């Protein structure tokens, strides 16, 4: 189904997906009838760079994606600091928390994700924070050097939080439930290399450790208690245990939701007048946590809204860790299943570790530790699902070696 071009497009959520969609619409000549409504008090900013803000490499001003002037010059009405509280599908209006009512012909939900809050005793104490937005980072940056922090979660976000805090002179312990760091993106050898590199930086990593309680005094956190009874002193606790799609508004409006807001290949929800993109959606059973797929969704949805036929078919996940001095890249399936072939190149001294998972002659996943120079090329091979049979023997050595060998063999 191709949706006819709409007049008034309202985008709820002015994060990375919402902003990218607006840019794509403007690039297609849509300069009228656009409204963006964001709960945060800022115009859109690059959330990915919050790790750099925390590490002290960038300021919050540096990470702005667009100032108010950009919205005005593109004819976009921007409402900030005013969350949408209700969608009235029959009247085709949305109402904000401050009481504003905005009509739409076409509504787009780009409400992102919210951090998972563990149901632990002490979770509401002062000094306990997520790591999702500028307000969280400002809270973390207010922690003085010499203080102690416990980061709960040893995934991408937790490790970036730990590295940033450590750069600020804060003593950091990472508490991770699984036996390996970043177990969703890495295999056992790569996770071990990572744990070594993180520990060498002076970050204390506790694997297989379960948090039981956040201990407070006078309303403030003072420690984290683990299941084995040990206590880790803490002035700051960062929760980095994952995110969940922000579906509350959509559910309340009666839109079909699973883990995320369900969309079809045209990124249309169960209401033909409402689309959705970004981390809030569920597409073909998949939810999203990285911007790569979101950029593709924004292009597709802008085409759809402009009345051009376009379809989103999914994207292979690609992850890079942004901790300076640790080069890590993971794309596609990196833990081989039945019927898959694995190629590994490992130099424990450097250390460099490269692993490739092939199935039916195609590259299904790549994991690079220590040398990520060819990451983009491997990502292309995975996304293109092309036959890599002629590249196979030199695949692990990178593009410069593999391509000439493949050509010579032809
Ligand atoms: C510290 C950090 C580092 C990251 N690093 C990487 C990385 O290296 N690579 C990568 O690919 N991804 C990374 N990510 C993930 C990436 O930032 C997200 O995938 C991306 O921001 C998702 O975009 P989104 O627009 O769907 O959600 P968001 O960017 O979260 O935007 C959603 C917006 O909607 C607003 N909103 C929600 N409900 C309402 C409502 N009812 N009314 C109005 N507004 C509402 C929210 O306040 C928010 O501003 C990182 C994330 C963080 C936090």
Tab-separated table of C-alpha atoms and ligand atoms in Angstrom:
chain	number	residue	atom	x	y	z
A	1	UNK	CA	0.000	0.000	0.000
A	2	UNK	CA	1.381	3.452	-0.900
A	3	UNK	CA	0.136	6.253	1.277
A	4	UNK	CA	-0.819	9.455	-0.556
A	5	UNK	CA	1.223	12.564	0.267
A	6	UNK	CA	-0.094	14.153	3.465
A	7	UNK	CA	-0.464	17.830	4.273
A	8	UNK	CA	0.095	18.084	8.004
A	9	UNK	CA	2.746	15.671	9.269
A	10	UNK	CA	3.279	15.583	13.036
A	11	UNK	CA	6.341	13.748	14.370
A	12	UNK	CA	6.252	12.726	18.037
A	13	UNK	CA	9.768	12.442	19.439
A	14	UNK	CA	12.561	14.750	18.367
A	15	UNK	CA	15.413	12.315	18.878
A	16	UNK	CA	17.713	10.797	16.274
A	17	UNK	CA	14.968	9.062	14.275
A	18	UNK	CA	12.538	11.990	14.359
A	19	UNK	CA	15.194	14.479	13.310
A	20	UNK	CA	16.526	12.251	10.529
A	21	UNK	CA	13.033	11.773	9.142
A	22	UNK	CA	12.450	15.538	9.115
A	23	UNK	CA	15.772	16.050	7.276
A	24	UNK	CA	14.797	13.420	4.703
A	25	UNK	CA	11.379	15.045	4.202
A	26	UNK	CA	12.951	18.472	3.755
A	27	UNK	CA	15.420	16.962	1.259
A	28	UNK	CA	12.379	15.740	-0.712
A	29	UNK	CA	10.980	19.257	-0.878
A	30	UNK	CA	8.505	19.073	2.010
A	31	UNK	CA	8.678	22.494	3.643
A	32	UNK	CA	5.169	22.975	4.921
A	33	UNK	CA	2.922	21.412	7.498
A	34	UNK	CA	5.691	19.774	9.525
A	35	UNK	CA	5.520	19.761	13.326
A	36	UNK	CA	8.007	18.075	15.661
A	37	UNK	CA	7.095	17.525	19.299
A	38	UNK	CA	9.804	16.467	21.762
A	39	UNK	CA	9.621	15.667	25.462
A	40	UNK	CA	13.218	16.741	26.067
A	41	UNK	CA	13.886	20.460	26.541
A	42	UNK	CA	16.481	20.493	23.710
A	43	UNK	CA	16.297	20.500	19.928
A	44	UNK	CA	17.558	17.197	18.481
A	45	UNK	CA	21.078	16.105	19.414
A	46	UNK	CA	23.348	13.208	18.591
A	47	UNK	CA	22.651	10.763	21.413
A	48	UNK	CA	25.579	8.563	20.366
A	49	UNK	CA	27.990	11.341	21.274
A	50	UNK	CA	26.798	11.462	24.878
A	51	UNK	CA	29.652	9.026	25.558
A	52	UNK	CA	32.086	11.697	24.331
A	53	UNK	CA	30.359	14.350	26.459
A	54	UNK	CA	30.716	12.110	29.498
A	55	UNK	CA	34.379	11.456	28.697
A	56	UNK	CA	34.946	15.233	28.531
A	57	UNK	CA	35.827	15.214	24.810
A	58	UNK	CA	32.737	17.181	23.741
A	59	UNK	CA	30.285	19.655	25.251
A	60	UNK	CA	26.507	19.318	25.026
A	61	UNK	CA	26.541	22.200	22.527
A	62	UNK	CA	28.896	20.170	20.290
A	63	UNK	CA	26.408	17.335	19.953
A	64	UNK	CA	23.413	19.373	18.729
A	65	UNK	CA	22.077	18.015	15.431
A	66	UNK	CA	20.207	21.194	14.586
A	67	UNK	CA	19.491	24.503	16.280
A	68	UNK	CA	16.123	26.261	16.431
A	69	UNK	CA	17.178	28.213	13.334
A	70	UNK	CA	17.332	25.046	11.222
A	71	UNK	CA	13.752	24.102	12.125
A	72	UNK	CA	12.561	27.645	11.365
A	73	UNK	CA	14.421	27.756	8.035
A	74	UNK	CA	12.846	24.443	7.012
A	75	UNK	CA	9.359	25.565	7.993
A	76	UNK	CA	9.171	23.048	10.835
A	77	UNK	CA	7.270	23.995	13.956
A	78	UNK	CA	9.246	22.652	16.916
A	79	UNK	CA	7.751	22.109	20.357
A	80	UNK	CA	10.300	21.084	23.000
A	81	UNK	CA	9.928	20.060	26.630
A	82	UNK	CA	6.299	19.113	26.061
A	83	UNK	CA	5.559	15.380	25.820
A	84	UNK	CA	2.560	14.185	23.864
A	85	UNK	CA	0.139	12.808	26.447
A	86	UNK	CA	-2.636	11.493	24.198
A	87	UNK	CA	-3.435	10.606	20.598
A	88	UNK	CA	-7.044	11.016	19.503
A	89	UNK	CA	-7.197	8.844	16.391
A	90	UNK	CA	-10.817	9.641	15.615
A	91	UNK	CA	-10.267	13.410	15.705
A	92	UNK	CA	-6.717	13.064	14.275
A	93	UNK	CA	-5.180	15.257	16.955
A	94	UNK	CA	-2.497	14.871	19.577
A	95	UNK	CA	-2.599	16.601	22.963
A	96	UNK	CA	0.569	17.565	24.812
A	97	UNK	CA	1.167	17.558	28.564
A	98	UNK	CA	0.862	21.365	28.591
A	99	UNK	CA	-2.567	21.136	26.949
A	100	UNK	CA	-1.703	22.015	23.360
A	101	UNK	CA	-3.799	20.223	20.750
A	102	UNK	CA	-2.141	19.671	17.365
A	103	UNK	CA	-4.077	18.298	14.357
A	104	UNK	CA	-2.484	15.876	11.896
A	105	UNK	CA	-3.208	14.211	8.591
A	106	UNK	CA	-0.319	11.873	9.074
A	107	UNK	CA	1.229	11.054	12.455
A	108	UNK	CA	4.709	9.597	12.989
A	109	UNK	CA	5.779	8.002	16.254
A	110	UNK	CA	9.526	8.296	16.920
A	111	UNK	CA	9.417	7.920	20.685
A	112	UNK	CA	12.596	5.819	20.993
A	113	UNK	CA	13.299	3.631	24.002
A	114	UNK	CA	13.413	4.045	27.710
A	115	UNK	CA	16.082	2.535	29.952
A	116	UNK	CA	15.042	-0.590	31.823
A	117	UNK	CA	14.728	0.119	35.555
A	118	UNK	CA	15.506	-2.908	37.671
A	119	UNK	CA	12.974	-3.652	40.383
A	120	UNK	CA	15.661	-3.423	43.061
A	121	UNK	CA	15.344	-2.022	46.558
A	122	UNK	CA	16.937	1.452	46.527
A	123	UNK	CA	16.389	2.101	42.806
A	124	UNK	CA	14.827	5.521	43.514
A	125	UNK	CA	17.670	6.815	45.662
A	126	UNK	CA	19.427	10.032	44.654
A	127	UNK	CA	22.646	9.199	42.827
A	128	UNK	CA	21.067	6.383	40.778
A	129	UNK	CA	20.813	7.255	37.093
A	130	UNK	CA	20.314	5.822	33.642
A	131	UNK	CA	22.574	6.781	30.700
A	132	UNK	CA	20.191	7.851	27.978
A	133	UNK	CA	19.866	11.612	27.683
A	134	UNK	CA	21.557	14.935	28.371
A	135	UNK	CA	19.958	15.167	31.831
A	136	UNK	CA	21.521	11.798	32.779
A	137	UNK	CA	24.939	12.894	31.525
A	138	UNK	CA	24.717	16.200	33.404
A	139	UNK	CA	23.928	14.197	36.550
A	140	UNK	CA	26.942	11.947	35.971
A	141	UNK	CA	29.234	14.882	35.168
A	142	UNK	CA	28.257	16.448	38.506
A	143	UNK	CA	29.991	13.570	40.329
A	144	UNK	CA	33.363	14.817	41.609
A	145	UNK	CA	36.736	13.229	40.807
A	146	UNK	CA	37.704	10.776	43.508
A	147	UNK	CA	34.104	9.575	43.930
A	148	UNK	CA	33.129	5.921	43.402
A	149	UNK	CA	30.698	4.657	40.797
A	150	UNK	CA	29.117	1.295	40.150
A	151	UNK	CA	27.894	0.672	36.613
A	152	UNK	CA	25.316	-2.105	36.456
A	153	UNK	CA	25.561	-3.740	33.027
A	154	UNK	CA	28.622	-4.653	30.958
A	155	UNK	CA	27.134	-4.089	27.515
A	156	UNK	CA	28.084	-1.367	25.044
A	157	UNK	CA	26.444	1.405	27.056
A	158	UNK	CA	27.739	0.283	30.456
A	159	UNK	CA	31.318	0.064	29.205
A	160	UNK	CA	31.143	3.479	27.565
A	161	UNK	CA	29.723	4.910	30.803
A	162	UNK	CA	32.491	3.236	32.811
A	163	UNK	CA	35.242	4.525	30.514
A	164	UNK	CA	33.828	8.072	30.563
A	165	UNK	CA	33.541	8.160	34.353
A	166	UNK	CA	37.019	6.749	34.730
A	167	UNK	CA	38.372	9.527	32.487
A	168	UNK	CA	36.797	11.951	34.986
A	169	UNK	CA	38.857	10.509	37.819
A	170	UNK	CA	36.037	8.443	39.281
A	171	UNK	CA	36.749	4.916	40.543
A	172	UNK	CA	34.506	2.527	38.590
A	173	UNK	CA	33.280	-1.023	39.134
A	174	UNK	CA	31.275	-2.696	36.348
A	175	UNK	CA	28.858	-5.334	37.630
A	176	UNK	CA	27.702	-7.709	34.902
A	177	UNK	CA	25.287	-10.598	35.327
A	178	UNK	CA	26.582	-12.698	32.416
A	179	UNK	CA	29.929	-14.448	32.425
A	180	UNK	CA	31.223	-12.316	29.514
A	181	UNK	CA	31.103	-8.643	28.596
A	182	UNK	CA	28.927	-7.618	25.620
A	183	UNK	CA	27.803	-11.221	25.242
A	184	UNK	CA	25.239	-10.286	22.596
A	185	UNK	CA	27.836	-8.812	20.219
A	186	UNK	CA	30.977	-10.829	21.079
A	187	UNK	CA	32.086	-14.435	21.387
A	188	UNK	CA	34.028	-15.815	24.359
A	189	UNK	CA	37.611	-15.049	23.154
A	190	UNK	CA	36.764	-11.483	22.088
A	191	UNK	CA	34.918	-10.845	25.353
A	192	UNK	CA	37.976	-12.044	27.284
A	193	UNK	CA	40.249	-9.666	25.342
A	194	UNK	CA	37.848	-6.846	26.062
A	195	UNK	CA	37.647	-7.658	29.774
A	196	UNK	CA	41.471	-7.598	29.917
A	197	UNK	CA	41.666	-4.236	28.150
A	198	UNK	CA	38.997	-2.706	30.389
A	199	UNK	CA	40.648	-4.018	33.567
A	200	UNK	CA	44.048	-2.746	32.420
A	201	UNK	CA	42.545	0.740	32.395
A	202	UNK	CA	41.820	0.430	36.079
A	203	UNK	CA	38.124	-0.399	35.744
A	204	UNK	CA	37.130	-3.207	38.086
A	205	UNK	CA	35.004	-5.767	36.168
A	206	UNK	CA	32.823	-8.211	38.125
A	207	UNK	CA	31.418	-10.903	35.836
A	208	UNK	CA	28.661	-13.320	36.808
A	209	UNK	CA	27.689	-10.843	39.526
A	210	UNK	CA	24.099	-10.128	40.476
A	211	UNK	CA	22.984	-6.903	42.116
A	212	UNK	CA	20.604	-7.512	45.037
A	213	UNK	CA	20.121	-4.047	46.480
A	214	UNK	CA	21.134	-0.438	46.153
A	215	UNK	CA	21.948	0.690	49.661
A	216	UNK	CA	21.188	4.258	50.722
A	217	UNK	CA	21.603	6.659	53.610
A	218	UNK	CA	19.552	9.829	54.023
A	219	UNK	CA	17.972	9.264	50.614
A	220	UNK	CA	21.314	8.950	48.753
A	221	UNK	CA	23.081	5.898	47.421
A	222	UNK	CA	26.103	4.733	49.425
A	223	UNK	CA	26.692	1.188	48.134
A	224	UNK	CA	25.576	-1.650	45.899
A	225	UNK	CA	25.010	-5.029	47.531
A	226	UNK	CA	25.615	-8.136	45.424
A	227	UNK	CA	23.931	-11.531	45.716
A	228	UNK	CA	27.097	-13.030	47.275
A	229	UNK	CA	26.700	-10.546	50.151
A	230	UNK	CA	29.612	-8.305	49.156
A	231	UNK	CA	29.117	-4.541	49.147
A	232	UNK	CA	30.612	-2.075	46.683
A	233	UNK	CA	30.784	1.501	47.995
A	234	UNK	CA	29.144	3.918	45.540
A	235	UNK	CA	28.422	7.647	45.296
A	236	UNK	CA	26.887	7.064	41.858
A	237	UNK	CA	25.107	4.069	40.350
A	238	UNK	CA	24.578	3.921	36.589
A	239	UNK	CA	21.937	1.530	35.302
A	240	UNK	CA	22.888	0.232	31.883
A	241	UNK	CA	20.937	-3.012	31.678
A	242	UNK	CA	19.176	-2.384	28.403
A	243	UNK	CA	16.335	-0.405	26.934
A	244	UNK	CA	12.748	-1.148	26.052
A	245	UNK	CA	10.774	0.447	23.199
A	246	UNK	CA	8.677	3.417	24.344
A	247	UNK	CA	5.212	2.200	23.395
A	248	UNK	CA	3.008	3.688	26.143
A	249	UNK	CA	1.406	6.342	23.939
A	250	UNK	CA	0.805	3.908	21.088
A	251	UNK	CA	-0.690	1.247	23.358
A	252	UNK	CA	-2.985	3.773	24.986
A	253	UNK	CA	-4.151	4.817	21.506
A	254	UNK	CA	-4.973	1.185	20.704
A	255	UNK	CA	-2.217	0.626	18.149
A	256	UNK	CA	-1.005	-2.932	17.785
A	257	UNK	CA	2.154	-3.471	19.851
A	258	UNK	CA	4.386	-6.404	20.679
A	259	UNK	CA	7.753	-5.585	22.215
A	260	UNK	CA	7.606	-2.435	20.084
A	261	UNK	CA	4.975	-0.636	18.011
A	262	UNK	CA	4.236	-3.064	15.193
A	263	UNK	CA	4.946	-1.720	11.707
A	264	UNK	CA	4.788	-3.253	8.236
A	265	UNK	CA	7.409	-2.856	5.497
A	266	UNK	CA	6.064	0.634	4.723
A	267	UNK	CA	6.628	1.466	8.423
A	268	UNK	CA	2.898	1.854	8.846
A	269	UNK	CA	1.274	0.920	12.179
A	270	UNK	CA	-2.091	-0.799	12.551
A	271	UNK	CA	-3.655	2.634	11.847
A	272	UNK	CA	-3.004	3.635	8.197
A	273	UNK	CA	-2.697	7.305	9.232
A	274	UNK	CA	0.073	6.568	11.729
A	275	UNK	CA	3.634	5.506	10.945
A	276	UNK	CA	6.521	4.788	13.290
A	277	UNK	CA	10.291	4.434	13.085
A	278	UNK	CA	13.342	4.084	15.280
A	279	UNK	CA	13.809	2.258	18.547
A	280	UNK	CA	10.094	2.366	19.371
A	281	UNK	CA	9.156	-0.008	16.536
A	282	UNK	CA	8.955	-3.723	16.011
A	283	UNK	CA	9.417	-4.754	12.382
A	284	UNK	CA	9.143	-8.406	11.337
A	285	UNK	CA	9.574	-9.346	15.003
A	286	UNK	CA	12.784	-7.330	15.364
A	287	UNK	CA	13.413	-4.277	17.558
A	288	UNK	CA	16.346	-1.878	17.108
A	289	UNK	CA	19.081	-0.386	19.275
A	290	UNK	CA	21.461	1.185	16.787
A	291	UNK	CA	21.192	4.060	14.329
A	292	UNK	CA	22.189	2.175	11.153
A	293	UNK	CA	18.734	0.628	10.678
A	294	UNK	CA	17.085	3.881	11.721
A	295	UNK	CA	18.781	5.840	8.918
A	296	UNK	CA	17.403	3.313	6.442
A	297	UNK	CA	13.951	3.531	7.997
A	298	UNK	CA	14.003	7.343	7.788
A	299	UNK	CA	14.720	7.190	4.030
A	300	UNK	CA	11.986	4.647	3.429
A	301	UNK	CA	9.410	6.497	5.501
A	302	UNK	CA	10.202	9.853	3.865
A	303	UNK	CA	9.633	8.202	0.478
A	304	UNK	CA	6.407	6.630	1.680
A	305	UNK	CA	5.129	9.952	3.060
A	306	UNK	CA	6.092	11.646	-0.212
A	307	UNK	CA	3.888	9.165	-2.029
A	308	UNK	CA	6.727	7.124	-3.530
A	309	UNK	CA	6.599	3.376	-3.108
A	310	UNK	CA	9.340	2.239	-0.734
A	311	UNK	CA	9.822	-0.719	1.553
A	312	UNK	CA	12.014	-1.486	4.559
A	313	UNK	CA	13.321	-5.051	4.613
A	314	UNK	CA	15.399	-5.009	7.836
A	315	UNK	CA	19.087	-4.394	8.557
A	316	UNK	CA	21.906	-6.538	9.977
A	317	UNK	CA	23.095	-5.132	13.343
A	318	UNK	CA	26.518	-3.420	13.364
A	319	UNK	CA	28.206	-2.370	16.620
A	320	UNK	CA	31.421	-0.481	17.376
A	321	UNK	CA	32.641	0.308	20.867
A	322	UNK	CA	33.555	4.002	21.304
A	323	UNK	CA	36.163	3.688	24.012
A	324	UNK	CA	39.432	5.234	22.913
A	325	UNK	CA	42.190	2.671	22.666
A	326	UNK	CA	39.779	-0.266	22.329
A	327	UNK	CA	38.967	-1.095	18.714
A	328	UNK	CA	36.028	-3.386	18.424
A	329	UNK	CA	33.510	-4.096	15.689
A	330	UNK	CA	30.752	-6.657	15.523
A	331	UNK	CA	28.227	-7.178	12.727
A	332	UNK	CA	25.599	-9.794	12.014
A	333	UNK	CA	25.705	-13.242	13.619
A	334	UNK	CA	28.975	-13.810	15.488
A	335	UNK	CA	28.138	-16.953	17.441
A	336	UNK	CA	28.032	-19.716	14.858
A	337	UNK	CA	24.971	-21.928	14.759
A	338	UNK	CA	24.509	-25.332	13.154
A	339	UNK	CA	25.516	-25.444	9.493
A	340	UNK	CA	27.725	-22.352	9.722
A	341	UNK	CA	31.451	-22.290	8.959
A	342	UNK	CA	33.837	-20.254	11.095
A	343	UNK	CA	37.127	-18.625	10.071
A	344	UNK	CA	39.347	-17.239	12.847
A	345	UNK	CA	42.565	-15.227	12.725
A	346	UNK	CA	44.093	-14.608	16.152
A	347	UNK	CA	47.320	-12.971	17.299
A	348	UNK	CA	47.283	-13.010	21.101
A	349	UNK	CA	50.339	-10.747	21.349
A	350	UNK	CA	49.096	-7.668	19.447
A	351	UNK	CA	46.265	-8.602	20.327
A	352	UNK	CA	44.223	-8.975	17.129
A	353	UNK	CA	41.241	-11.280	16.830
A	354	UNK	CA	39.094	-11.673	13.734
A	355	UNK	CA	36.249	-14.076	13.345
A	356	UNK	CA	33.957	-14.635	10.373
A	357	UNK	CA	30.816	-16.719	10.237
A	358	UNK	CA	29.862	-18.027	6.785
A	359	UNK	CA	26.748	-19.865	5.725
A	360	UNK	CA	26.084	-21.207	2.228
A	361	UNK	CA	29.081	-19.247	0.910
A	362	UNK	CA	27.835	-15.926	2.271
A	363	UNK	CA	29.230	-13.859	5.126
A	364	UNK	CA	26.741	-13.923	7.987
A	365	UNK	CA	28.781	-12.163	10.666
A	366	UNK	CA	32.147	-10.547	11.400
A	367	UNK	CA	33.873	-9.795	14.679
A	368	UNK	CA	37.004	-7.639	14.729
A	369	UNK	CA	39.056	-6.881	17.819
A	370	UNK	CA	42.243	-4.813	17.771
A	371	UNK	CA	42.178	-3.895	14.066
A	372	UNK	CA	38.900	-2.627	12.674
A	373	UNK	CA	40.219	-0.998	9.506
A	374	UNK	CA	38.140	-3.136	7.158
A	375	UNK	CA	34.979	-2.976	9.251
A	376	UNK	CA	33.017	-1.066	6.604
A	377	UNK	CA	33.922	-3.577	3.900
A	378	UNK	CA	32.845	-6.562	6.000
A	379	UNK	CA	29.603	-4.760	6.882
A	380	UNK	CA	28.946	-4.280	3.150
A	381	UNK	CA	29.622	-7.955	2.406
A	382	UNK	CA	27.151	-8.976	5.126
A	383	UNK	CA	24.490	-6.481	4.079
A	384	UNK	CA	24.899	-7.397	0.384
A	385	UNK	CA	24.590	-11.135	1.161
A	386	UNK	CA	26.876	-11.752	-1.796
A	387	UNK	CA	28.725	-14.997	-2.456
A	388	UNK	CA	32.200	-14.661	-0.882
A	389	UNK	CA	33.487	-18.033	-2.140
A	390	UNK	CA	36.344	-16.491	-4.154
A	391	UNK	CA	37.357	-14.280	-1.216
A	392	UNK	CA	37.212	-17.037	1.368
A	393	UNK	CA	40.918	-17.973	1.622
A	394	UNK	CA	42.055	-14.407	2.258
A	395	UNK	CA	38.867	-12.996	3.786
A	396	UNK	CA	40.370	-12.727	7.267
A	397	UNK	CA	43.347	-10.677	5.983
A	398	UNK	CA	41.185	-7.778	4.850
A	399	UNK	CA	40.123	-6.149	1.638
A	400	UNK	CA	43.622	-5.242	0.369
A	401	UNK	CA	44.613	-8.940	0.373
A	402	UNK	CA	41.342	-10.662	-0.358
A	403	UNK	CA	40.187	-8.733	-3.417
A	404	UNK	CA	43.379	-9.145	-5.538
A	405	UNK	CA	43.489	-12.857	-4.649
A	406	UNK	CA	39.868	-13.275	-5.688
A	407	UNK	CA	40.536	-11.456	-8.980
A	408	UNK	CA	43.637	-13.573	-9.676
A	409	UNK	CA	41.606	-16.721	-9.119
A	410	UNK	CA	38.872	-15.652	-11.577
B	1	LIG	C1	25.202	6.892	25.389
B	1	LIG	C2	24.701	6.231	24.148
B	1	LIG	C3	25.602	5.802	23.197
B	1	LIG	C4	25.124	5.203	22.017
B	1	LIG	N1	26.049	4.795	21.100
B	1	LIG	C5	25.594	4.274	19.939
B	1	LIG	C6	26.524	3.894	18.917
B	1	LIG	O1	27.734	3.968	19.074
B	1	LIG	N2	26.038	3.424	17.737
B	1	LIG	C7	24.698	3.328	17.521
B	1	LIG	O2	24.297	2.942	16.414
B	1	LIG	N3	23.793	3.654	18.473
B	1	LIG	C8	24.208	4.119	19.673
B	1	LIG	N4	23.302	4.471	20.629
B	1	LIG	C9	21.857	4.229	20.367
B	1	LIG	C10	21.251	5.383	19.566
B	1	LIG	O3	21.465	6.586	20.243
B	1	LIG	C11	19.778	5.100	19.398
B	1	LIG	O4	19.654	3.958	18.569
B	1	LIG	C12	19.013	6.259	18.758
B	1	LIG	O5	19.141	7.426	19.529
B	1	LIG	C13	17.534	5.892	18.619
B	1	LIG	O6	16.847	6.946	18.032
B	1	LIG	P1	15.301	7.185	18.335
B	1	LIG	O7	14.970	8.489	17.728
B	1	LIG	O8	14.538	5.983	17.991
B	1	LIG	O9	15.244	7.345	19.918
B	1	LIG	P2	15.784	8.566	20.770
B	1	LIG	O10	17.021	9.120	20.183
B	1	LIG	O11	15.818	8.094	22.177
B	1	LIG	O12	14.664	9.666	20.619
B	1	LIG	C14	13.352	9.493	21.094
B	1	LIG	C15	12.880	10.834	21.598
B	1	LIG	O13	11.460	10.766	21.759
B	1	LIG	C16	11.129	11.479	22.921
B	1	LIG	N5	9.799	11.063	23.388
B	1	LIG	C17	9.445	9.871	23.933
B	1	LIG	N6	8.125	9.877	24.230
B	1	LIG	C18	7.659	11.082	23.836
B	1	LIG	C19	6.378	11.685	23.886
B	1	LIG	N7	5.309	11.054	24.401
B	1	LIG	N8	6.246	12.958	23.414
B	1	LIG	C20	7.310	13.613	22.895
B	1	LIG	N9	8.547	13.090	22.831
B	1	LIG	C21	8.713	11.836	23.297
B	1	LIG	C22	12.260	11.142	23.871
B	1	LIG	O14	12.317	12.075	24.934
B	1	LIG	C23	13.460	11.232	22.943
B	1	LIG	O15	13.970	12.531	22.888
B	1	LIG	C24	23.733	5.048	21.820
B	1	LIG	C25	22.826	5.467	22.805
B	1	LIG	C26	23.297	6.048	23.964
B	1	LIG	C27	22.311	6.490	25.010
